mmCIF file of C-alpha atoms in Angstrom:
data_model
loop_
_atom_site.group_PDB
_atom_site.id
_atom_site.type_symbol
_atom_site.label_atom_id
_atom_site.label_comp_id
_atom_site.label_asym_id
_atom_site.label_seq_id
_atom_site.Cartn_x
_atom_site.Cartn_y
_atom_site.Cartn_z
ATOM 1 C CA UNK Z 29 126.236 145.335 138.728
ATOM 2 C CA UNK Z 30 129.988 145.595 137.673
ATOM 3 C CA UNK Z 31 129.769 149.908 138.291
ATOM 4 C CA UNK Z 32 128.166 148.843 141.432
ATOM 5 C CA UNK Z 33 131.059 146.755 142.663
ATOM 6 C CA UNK Z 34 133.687 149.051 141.867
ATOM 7 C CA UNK Z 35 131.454 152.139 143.645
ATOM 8 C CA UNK Z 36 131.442 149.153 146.512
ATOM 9 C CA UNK Z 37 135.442 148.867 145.962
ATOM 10 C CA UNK Z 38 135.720 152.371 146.117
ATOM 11 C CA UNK Z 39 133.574 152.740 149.159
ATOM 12 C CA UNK Z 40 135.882 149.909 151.076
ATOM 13 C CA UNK Z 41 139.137 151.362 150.565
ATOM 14 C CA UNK Z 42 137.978 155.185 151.698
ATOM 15 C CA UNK Z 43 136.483 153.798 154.660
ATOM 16 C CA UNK Z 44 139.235 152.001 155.855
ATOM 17 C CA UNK Z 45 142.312 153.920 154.793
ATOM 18 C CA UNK Z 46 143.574 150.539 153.015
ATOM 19 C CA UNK Z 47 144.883 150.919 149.458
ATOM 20 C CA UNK Z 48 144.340 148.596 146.115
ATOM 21 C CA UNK Z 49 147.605 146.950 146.328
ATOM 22 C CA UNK Z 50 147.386 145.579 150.066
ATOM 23 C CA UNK Z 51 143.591 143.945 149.045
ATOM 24 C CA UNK Z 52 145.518 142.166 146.122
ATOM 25 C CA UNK Z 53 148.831 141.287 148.569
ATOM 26 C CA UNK Z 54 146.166 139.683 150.553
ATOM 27 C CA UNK Z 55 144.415 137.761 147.983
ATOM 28 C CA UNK Z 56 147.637 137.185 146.349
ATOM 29 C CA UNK Z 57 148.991 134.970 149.649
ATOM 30 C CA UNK Z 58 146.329 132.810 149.375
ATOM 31 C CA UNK Z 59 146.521 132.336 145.771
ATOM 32 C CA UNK Z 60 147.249 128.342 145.982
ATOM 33 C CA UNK Z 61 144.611 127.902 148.583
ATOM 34 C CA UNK Z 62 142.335 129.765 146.497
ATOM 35 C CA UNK Z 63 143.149 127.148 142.813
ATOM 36 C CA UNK Z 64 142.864 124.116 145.192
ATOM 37 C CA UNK Z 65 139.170 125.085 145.877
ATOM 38 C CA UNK Z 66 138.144 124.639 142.114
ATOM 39 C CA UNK Z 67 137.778 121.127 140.346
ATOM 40 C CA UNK Z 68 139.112 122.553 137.201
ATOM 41 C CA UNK Z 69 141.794 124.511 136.893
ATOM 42 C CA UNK Z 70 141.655 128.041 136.990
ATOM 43 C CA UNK Z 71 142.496 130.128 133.805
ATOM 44 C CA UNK Z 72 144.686 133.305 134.075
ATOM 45 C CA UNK Z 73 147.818 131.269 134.442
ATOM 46 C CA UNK Z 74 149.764 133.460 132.353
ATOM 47 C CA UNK Z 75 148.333 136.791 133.753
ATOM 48 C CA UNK Z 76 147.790 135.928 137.894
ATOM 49 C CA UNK Z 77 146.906 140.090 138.384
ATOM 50 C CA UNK Z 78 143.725 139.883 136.714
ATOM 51 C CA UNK Z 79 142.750 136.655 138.363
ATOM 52 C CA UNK Z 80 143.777 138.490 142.012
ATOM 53 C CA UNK Z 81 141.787 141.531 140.454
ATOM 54 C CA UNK Z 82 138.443 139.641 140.006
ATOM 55 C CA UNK Z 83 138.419 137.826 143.029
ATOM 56 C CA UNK Z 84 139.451 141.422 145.073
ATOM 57 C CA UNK Z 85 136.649 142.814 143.414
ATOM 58 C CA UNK Z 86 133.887 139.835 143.856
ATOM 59 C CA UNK Z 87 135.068 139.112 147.435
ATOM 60 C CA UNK Z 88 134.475 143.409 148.489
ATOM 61 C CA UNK Z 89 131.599 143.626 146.927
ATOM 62 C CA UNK Z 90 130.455 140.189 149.353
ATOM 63 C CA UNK Z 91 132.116 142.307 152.182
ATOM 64 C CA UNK Z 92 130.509 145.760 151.722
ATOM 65 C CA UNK Z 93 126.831 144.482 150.884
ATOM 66 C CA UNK Z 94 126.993 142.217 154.342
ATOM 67 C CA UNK Z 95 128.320 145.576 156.374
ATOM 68 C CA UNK Z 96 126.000 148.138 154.489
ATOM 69 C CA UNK Z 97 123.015 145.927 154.809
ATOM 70 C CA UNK Z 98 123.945 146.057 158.961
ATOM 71 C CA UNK Z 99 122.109 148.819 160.135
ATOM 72 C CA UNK Z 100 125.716 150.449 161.296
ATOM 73 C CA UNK Z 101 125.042 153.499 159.047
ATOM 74 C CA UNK Z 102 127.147 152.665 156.267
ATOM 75 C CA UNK Z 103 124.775 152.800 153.485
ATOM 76 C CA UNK Z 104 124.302 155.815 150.938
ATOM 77 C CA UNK Z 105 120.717 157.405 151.071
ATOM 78 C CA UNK Z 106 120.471 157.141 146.939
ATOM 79 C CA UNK Z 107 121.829 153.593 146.886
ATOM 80 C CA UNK Z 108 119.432 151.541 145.480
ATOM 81 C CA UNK Z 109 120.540 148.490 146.526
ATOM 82 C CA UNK Z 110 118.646 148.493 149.605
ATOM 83 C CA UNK Z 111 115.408 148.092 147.768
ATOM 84 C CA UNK Z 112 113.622 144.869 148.825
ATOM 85 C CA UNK Z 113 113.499 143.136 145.931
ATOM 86 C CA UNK Z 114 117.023 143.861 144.705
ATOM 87 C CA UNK Z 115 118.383 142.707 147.797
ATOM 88 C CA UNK Z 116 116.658 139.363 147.595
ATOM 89 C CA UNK Z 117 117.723 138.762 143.941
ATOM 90 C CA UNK Z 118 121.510 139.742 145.705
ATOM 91 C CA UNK Z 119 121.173 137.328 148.176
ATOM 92 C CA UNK Z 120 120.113 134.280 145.931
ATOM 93 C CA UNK Z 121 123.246 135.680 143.378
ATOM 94 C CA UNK Z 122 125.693 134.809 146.669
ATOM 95 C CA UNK Z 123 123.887 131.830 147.048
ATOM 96 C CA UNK Z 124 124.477 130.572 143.721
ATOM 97 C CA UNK Z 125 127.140 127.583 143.602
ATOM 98 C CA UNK Z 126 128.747 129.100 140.418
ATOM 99 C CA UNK Z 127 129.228 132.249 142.638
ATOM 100 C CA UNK Z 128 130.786 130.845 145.529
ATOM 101 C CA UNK Z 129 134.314 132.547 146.645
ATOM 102 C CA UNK Z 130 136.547 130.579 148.938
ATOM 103 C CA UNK Z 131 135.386 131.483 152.684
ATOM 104 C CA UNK Z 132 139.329 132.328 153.661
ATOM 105 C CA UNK Z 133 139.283 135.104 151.354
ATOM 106 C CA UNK Z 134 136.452 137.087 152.433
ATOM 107 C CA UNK Z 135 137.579 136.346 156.281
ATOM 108 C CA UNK Z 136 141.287 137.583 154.747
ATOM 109 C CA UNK Z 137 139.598 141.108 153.673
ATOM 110 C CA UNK Z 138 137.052 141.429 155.685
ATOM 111 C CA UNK Z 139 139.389 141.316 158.516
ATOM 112 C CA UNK Z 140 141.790 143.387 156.838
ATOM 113 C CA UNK Z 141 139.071 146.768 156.178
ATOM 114 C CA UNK Z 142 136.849 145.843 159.455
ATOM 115 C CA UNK Z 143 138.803 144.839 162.332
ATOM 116 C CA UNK Z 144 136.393 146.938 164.503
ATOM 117 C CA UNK Z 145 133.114 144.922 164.119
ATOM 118 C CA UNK Z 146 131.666 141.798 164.873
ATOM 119 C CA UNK Z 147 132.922 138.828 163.261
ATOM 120 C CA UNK Z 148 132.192 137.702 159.358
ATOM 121 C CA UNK Z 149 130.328 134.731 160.481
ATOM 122 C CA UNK Z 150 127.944 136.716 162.390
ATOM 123 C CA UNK Z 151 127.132 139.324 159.469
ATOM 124 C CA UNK Z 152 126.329 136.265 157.163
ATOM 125 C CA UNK Z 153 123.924 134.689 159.434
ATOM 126 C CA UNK Z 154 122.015 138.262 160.116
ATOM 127 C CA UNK Z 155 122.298 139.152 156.234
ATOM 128 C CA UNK Z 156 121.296 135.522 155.180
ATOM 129 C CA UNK Z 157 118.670 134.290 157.786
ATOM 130 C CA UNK Z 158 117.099 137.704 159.415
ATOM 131 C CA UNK Z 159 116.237 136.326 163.282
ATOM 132 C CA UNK Z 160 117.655 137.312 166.455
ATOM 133 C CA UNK Z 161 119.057 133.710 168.104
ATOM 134 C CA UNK Z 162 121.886 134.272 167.376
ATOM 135 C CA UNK Z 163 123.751 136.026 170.515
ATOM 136 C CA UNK Z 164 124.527 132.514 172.872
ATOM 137 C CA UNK Z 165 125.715 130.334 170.802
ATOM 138 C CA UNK Z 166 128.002 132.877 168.421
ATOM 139 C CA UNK Z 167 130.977 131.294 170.232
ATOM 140 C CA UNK Z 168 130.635 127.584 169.286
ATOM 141 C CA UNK Z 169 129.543 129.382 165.642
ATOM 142 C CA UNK Z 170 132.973 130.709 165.068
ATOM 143 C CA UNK Z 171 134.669 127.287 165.389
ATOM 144 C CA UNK Z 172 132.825 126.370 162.228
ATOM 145 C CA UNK Z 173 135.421 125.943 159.139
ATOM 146 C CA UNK Z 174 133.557 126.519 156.410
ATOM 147 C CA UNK Z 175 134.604 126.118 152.493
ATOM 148 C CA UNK Z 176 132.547 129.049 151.223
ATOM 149 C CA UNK Z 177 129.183 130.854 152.267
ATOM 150 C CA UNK Z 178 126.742 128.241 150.812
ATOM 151 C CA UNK Z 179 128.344 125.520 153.436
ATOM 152 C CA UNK Z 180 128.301 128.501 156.083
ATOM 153 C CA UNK Z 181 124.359 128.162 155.511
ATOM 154 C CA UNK Z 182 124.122 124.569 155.474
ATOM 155 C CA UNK Z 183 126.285 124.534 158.667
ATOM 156 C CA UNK Z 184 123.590 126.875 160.012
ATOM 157 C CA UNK Z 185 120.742 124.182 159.445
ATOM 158 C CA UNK Z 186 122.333 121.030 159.784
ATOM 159 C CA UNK Z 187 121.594 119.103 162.792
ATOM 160 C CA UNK Z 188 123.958 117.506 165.078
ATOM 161 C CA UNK Z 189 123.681 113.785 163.809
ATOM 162 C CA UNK Z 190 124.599 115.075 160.238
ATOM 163 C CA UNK Z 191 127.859 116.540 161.182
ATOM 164 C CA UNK Z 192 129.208 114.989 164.567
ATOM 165 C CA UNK Z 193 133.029 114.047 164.222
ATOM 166 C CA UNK Z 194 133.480 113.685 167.808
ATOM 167 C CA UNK Z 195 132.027 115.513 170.811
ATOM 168 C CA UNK Z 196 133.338 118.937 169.348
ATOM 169 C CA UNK Z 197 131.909 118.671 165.953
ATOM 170 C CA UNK Z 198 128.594 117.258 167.516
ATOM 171 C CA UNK Z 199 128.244 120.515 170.307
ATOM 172 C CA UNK Z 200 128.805 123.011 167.674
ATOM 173 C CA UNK Z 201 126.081 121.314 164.744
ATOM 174 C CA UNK Z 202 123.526 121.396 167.709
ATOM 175 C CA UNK Z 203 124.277 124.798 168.772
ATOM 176 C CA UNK Z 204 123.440 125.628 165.057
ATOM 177 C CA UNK Z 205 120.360 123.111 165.179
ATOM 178 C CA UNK Z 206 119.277 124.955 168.382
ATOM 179 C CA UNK Z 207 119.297 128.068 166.681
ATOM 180 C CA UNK Z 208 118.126 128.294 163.949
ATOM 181 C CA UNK Z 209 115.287 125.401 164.294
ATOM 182 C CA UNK Z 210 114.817 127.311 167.819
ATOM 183 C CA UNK Z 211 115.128 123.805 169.445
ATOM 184 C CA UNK Z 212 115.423 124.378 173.756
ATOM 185 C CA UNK Z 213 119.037 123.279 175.269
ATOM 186 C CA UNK Z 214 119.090 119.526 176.663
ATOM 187 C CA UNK Z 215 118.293 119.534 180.494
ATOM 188 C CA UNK Z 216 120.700 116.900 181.250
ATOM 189 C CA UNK Z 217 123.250 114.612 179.326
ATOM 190 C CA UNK Z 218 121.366 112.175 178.583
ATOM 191 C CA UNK Z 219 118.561 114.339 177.029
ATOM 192 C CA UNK Z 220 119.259 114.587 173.394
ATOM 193 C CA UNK Z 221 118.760 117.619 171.172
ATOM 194 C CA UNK Z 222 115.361 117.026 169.395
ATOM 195 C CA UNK Z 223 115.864 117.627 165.671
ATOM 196 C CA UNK Z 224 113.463 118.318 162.727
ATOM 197 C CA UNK Z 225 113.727 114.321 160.777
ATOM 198 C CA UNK Z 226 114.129 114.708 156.844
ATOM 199 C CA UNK Z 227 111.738 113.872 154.390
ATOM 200 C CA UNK Z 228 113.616 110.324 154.288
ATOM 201 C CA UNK Z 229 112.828 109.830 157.679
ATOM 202 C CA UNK Z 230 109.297 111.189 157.587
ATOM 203 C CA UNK Z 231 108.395 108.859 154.556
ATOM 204 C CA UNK Z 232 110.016 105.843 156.151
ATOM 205 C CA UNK Z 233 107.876 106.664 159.514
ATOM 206 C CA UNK Z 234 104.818 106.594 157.382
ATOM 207 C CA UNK Z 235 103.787 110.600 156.625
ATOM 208 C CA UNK Z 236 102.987 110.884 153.005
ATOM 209 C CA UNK Z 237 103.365 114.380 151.289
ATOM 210 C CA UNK Z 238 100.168 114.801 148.795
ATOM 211 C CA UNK Z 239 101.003 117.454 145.890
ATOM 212 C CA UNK Z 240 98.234 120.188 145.819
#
């Protein structure tokens, strides 16, 4: 996976007429943003380069798998990556908490070698979740803040009573519900958004779940 990512690395910087040094200026400015994500601190202190170089390396590879995987002919015929099974195992490796890069940084470069295409938001949801409801509500998506791609997928599923913090907050965690849980728009105001309960709910309302 590690002469994948640098092929990846490789692949990003041709395409896009960018060179090594401006990918680790960029990850470089965010640097403090980046230590404040972790609960523990991050090693490297004496040698910041080869922390910058990981997280350059880690956070194209994100980039390049979410853009090659897009159907935008970007993808090498012999690159095996695109077999089903590898791809799955790839996405539940980005999904992994342990994994998780700060969501700034891959905006940062992915903005910096793709200012062309659609927004990053958009690529993760296509990559991650595979349907096509996505097209209305991609505005009131990109107002979403989140801290890393895992919470870019819960944001995707949560429903609008889990997340409100005022009228704003609760418009864009239904636009999400609506989405993804392909719930209809509310006719009127006073017609809320119907969300799936949770198990909580279901258990307290009397539905028992019965192991096969």
């Amino acid at each position: 996976m590690e002469e994948k990512k640098m092929i990846y690395l490789n692949d990003f910087l041709q395409r896009n007429n960018v060179n090594l040094w401006q990918c680790f200026e960029t990850v470089r400015e965010g640097l403090e943003g980046l230590r404040s994500c972790y609960a523990e601190d991050l090693r490297y202190k004496e040698n910041e380069l080869e922390l910058v170089k990981i997280i350059v390396v880690d956070a194209v590879f994100v980039v390049e798998v979410l853009l090659k995987c897009s159907g935008i002919g970007l993808r090498g015929d012999n690159d095996r990556m695109f077999n089903e099974w590898i791809l799955s195992a790839v996405r539940t490796e980005l999904l992994l908490l342990e994994n998780q890069l700060p969501f700034f940084i891959l905006e940062d470069l992915w903005w910096l070698g793709t200012k062309g295409y659609l927004s990053l938001k958009r690529y993760c949801y296509d990559f991650f979740l595979q349907n096509n409801f996505l097209k209305e509500n991609e505005k009131c998506w990109e107002q979403l803040r989140p801290k890393h791609l895992l919470d870019l997928l819960r944001m995707f599923y949560e429903p609008a009573s889990s997340t409100a913090q005022g009228q704003d907050g609760q418009q864009h965690s239904s636009c999400a519900a609506q989405t993804v849980l392909c719930i209809p728009n509310a006719k009127a105001e006073d017609e809320p958004v119907l969300c799936i309960p949770n198990a909580t709910r279901l258990h307290e309302a009397g539905d028992l779940y019965v192991g096969a």
